[in-house]
Amino acid sequence: MTEIIETPAEIKSSVNEKRFFQTMGHLFATSYSFLGELMQNARRAGATLIDFKVDENNKSLVLTDNGSGIEDFAVLIQFCESKWSEDVVLNDKPFGMGLYSLFFACKTVRVRSRGLVLDVTLDDVVESRSLKVLPDSQPVNAGTVIELHGLNDELLVVDKLHLACMARARGFPVPVQFNAVLLPRPHAIENLVGEITDIGFVSLAGVRGDGGELQRSATLYLQGLPIDGGVDHSFGNVIHLDSSFTAVMPDRSVLFNKQEQRARIIGVMIQTMRAYLVRQQASLPGDEFVLQHWEDCLKLAVPHLLNGTPFIPGRIVHGIQGQSRCHDDNFTSCYGDKDAITREQVATGQVKIWHDAPSTSGEGPEAAAFLRVMEALDIRVANVPADHWLREITPRCADLFIERITPVNEQGRIDARDMCEAVLVDAVEIEIKSSTDADFNLIYREESEFIVVPADLSDLEDNFDAPGDTDTLCYFVSSCRSEPSTVFSDYVDEFDSYVESWHDEARRRWCEAMDSLKGLSMAQITGSAILELDCKLGDIQAGQLALVRAVKHWDDHRKAFRNPALNVIDLMSDTFWANVAGSLCAGDSQVSPQAIRDAFFAAAKPAEKLVYEPKGSLCRALGMRIGNVDGVLALQYAVKGEKHVQQVSGADAAWEEGAKRVFEHVLQSCPEQAMGWDAMDFEAKLALASKVFGLD
């Protein structure tokens, strides 16, 4: 059986007003948007002052303005009806529903104007009740007073109300007071320097006298109130949008069609900033222009404005101070924050610059060598736009190559384990040429420090491996006071954390290799190694002796002997002394191994009790650690604890350790005098320490 359902011939749409107003509560109940609606209505009524007063005890907020007042109270509660003038309608596009937000913020709204008063509640609106406008017993004849009674607890927090009013007053065209205190309006148009554009009034950061750079961020205002337009507003420009923009209802805190409008706003903002830079270039002296706007021109993609000016800012020119894998360790402070460098200074060599220089030793096999040459010859680095004039008159590092490496009086070489081969020389000459400039020829002679270069110059084309990843040589002279561990690694683990122990181990290996090549005695090398170990010994070990020797181990993979390494022989072994007796006596049975052993132990004095270390021993060890200088000079370095004393430099850790060890021995020997160590000047410390070490 088929059921026939009859449908009406006509239907009519309708709005359930009661349900509509009931469900709007979640939009307004905890929102301070009603403050903006009150301010907007006062502005449209021609007010020149708006005053908010909050009474926390009575849960009330009262707005007073000095505008034209309310002519027709009925309009206040007519949904989507405004009755504003034609100009207001065209510019502001009022929706006629803003005051409805008040009914969700409090229990009762009282409106007083032109001698009349009206009380309205949310229930009155929901139930569409007829309301009476009555004569006011305390008539307000000028302007309007709107009282909100029974303010919601979530909104009735004085500090939050104050902040909400401040945020809305910052760019508002009418002065606003909160509890009789005038709120700041730094973004009001009358307080800004700016210009009218296709999107409204634009005030650029860096132009308002704040001395900052031009920004691509902006604080947006629509009809004087802040609005979210999808533009970063942490710092930057201030834009008062014109009437072509519309806010999303009901609270009007976000721009309608935000993403499309965002692109439009940013486009006009960039166009305005570029036009400003063109005017600045035409009006400012060249040096002032680049000092003020170098970064602005790069950020806004108008580098041609810089190329037309024969200056560069000193702050983009940096010196070289190292050859490490870490960018921050290789550059000194800029040429001058407030100084400009002229094209003539660069062209004549008064300021030597290479552009596109490596920033770390990890940028190719020749990077470390180039960094060292630039450091020694005071050649600075500057990175400029592609078509800038600086590139025409300065060498480009990528075009340079090492033509020749000539060591002078090679004294020996040693494999520095996993890093490279170290070579001791009196000096080394490096010839650098350019693949694009046949006249470029630089010969550098290294006579004071180390320099890391490729081991094979014949296979460098398209080789981007860093030192440590390809065969390299480290040439150094005997007076070298530093070591190249940072050229080969940044000592950072997989979590990007610096591992100090890895770096310490690499430094130790380099010091061992360099000290060996310099011909230091076994006693000096062993003494340094013992200082590094900081062994904890007990009474059992105190009476024992061991002999340290150098041995060479066979490397089956390389089919050659490795570098000499320390090896220990136990002098407590009877076999050793039997071998000594056999070699010494050659058959004379009258000298026993035990007698030889006893004589040796008597001379060596194991377990001897010392007030301090034997004369000069610590100083000699310190001297070896910081450059093989004599003990007195080493003690001076350790006591003073500085990196630069008489042009001798070394690692921070070495100075700190040296100073610590000196103080420990002074404290052990002269505890009473050492108590005032920290208060002593350098000369007093040195005199006391020299006495303790027998060097006075």
mmCIF file of C-alpha atoms in Angstrom, residues 543-548 569-606:
data_model
loop_
_atom_site.group_PDB
_atom_site.id
_atom_site.type_symbol
_atom_site.label_atom_id
_atom_site.label_comp_id
_atom_site.label_asym_id
_atom_site.label_seq_id
_atom_site.Cartn_x
_atom_site.Cartn_y
_atom_site.Cartn_z
ATOM 1 C CA GLY A 543 106.460 2.862 47.596
ATOM 2 C CA GLN A 544 106.518 1.576 44.029
ATOM 3 C CA LEU A 545 108.366 2.697 40.886
ATOM 4 C CA ALA A 546 107.675 2.346 37.169
ATOM 5 C CA LEU A 547 109.765 3.227 34.138
ATOM 6 C CA VAL A 548 108.309 5.085 31.156
ATOM 7 C CA ILE A 569 107.778 -1.112 32.621
ATOM 8 C CA ASP A 570 107.023 -2.285 36.175
ATOM 9 C CA LEU A 571 110.165 -1.743 38.294
ATOM 10 C CA MET A 572 108.698 -3.936 41.018
ATOM 11 C CA SER A 573 109.383 -6.968 38.783
ATOM 12 C CA ASP A 574 112.335 -9.191 39.828
ATOM 13 C CA THR A 575 112.821 -10.179 36.177
ATOM 14 C CA PHE A 576 113.633 -6.584 35.208
ATOM 15 C CA TRP A 577 116.380 -6.251 37.853
ATOM 16 C CA ALA A 578 117.797 -9.654 36.945
ATOM 17 C CA ASN A 579 118.096 -8.411 33.348
ATOM 18 C CA VAL A 580 119.791 -5.208 34.576
ATOM 19 C CA ALA A 581 122.252 -7.190 36.677
ATOM 20 C CA GLY A 582 122.975 -9.491 33.782
ATOM 21 C CA SER A 583 123.672 -6.590 31.424
ATOM 22 C CA LEU A 584 125.661 -4.569 33.976
ATOM 23 C CA CYS A 585 127.829 -7.211 35.621
ATOM 24 C CA ALA A 586 128.565 -9.457 32.637
ATOM 25 C CA GLY A 587 129.167 -12.545 34.763
ATOM 26 C CA ASP A 588 130.295 -10.855 37.996
ATOM 27 C CA SER A 589 128.175 -12.689 40.550
ATOM 28 C CA GLN A 590 129.257 -10.350 43.380
ATOM 29 C CA VAL A 591 126.570 -7.678 42.386
ATOM 30 C CA SER A 592 123.099 -9.092 42.917
ATOM 31 C CA PRO A 593 119.875 -7.903 41.241
ATOM 32 C CA GLN A 594 118.561 -7.007 44.706
ATOM 33 C CA ALA A 595 121.540 -4.753 45.421
ATOM 34 C CA ILE A 596 121.047 -2.889 42.145
ATOM 35 C CA ARG A 597 117.353 -2.562 42.877
ATOM 36 C CA ASP A 598 118.009 -1.237 46.400
ATOM 37 C CA ALA A 599 120.541 1.317 45.127
ATOM 38 C CA PHE A 600 118.117 2.554 42.455
ATOM 39 C CA PHE A 601 115.251 2.883 44.943
ATOM 40 C CA ALA A 602 117.497 4.760 47.386
ATOM 41 C CA ALA A 603 118.335 7.299 44.698
ATOM 42 C CA ALA A 604 114.788 7.606 43.360
ATOM 43 C CA LYS A 605 113.251 7.897 46.869
ATOM 44 C CA PRO A 606 109.737 6.498 46.308
#
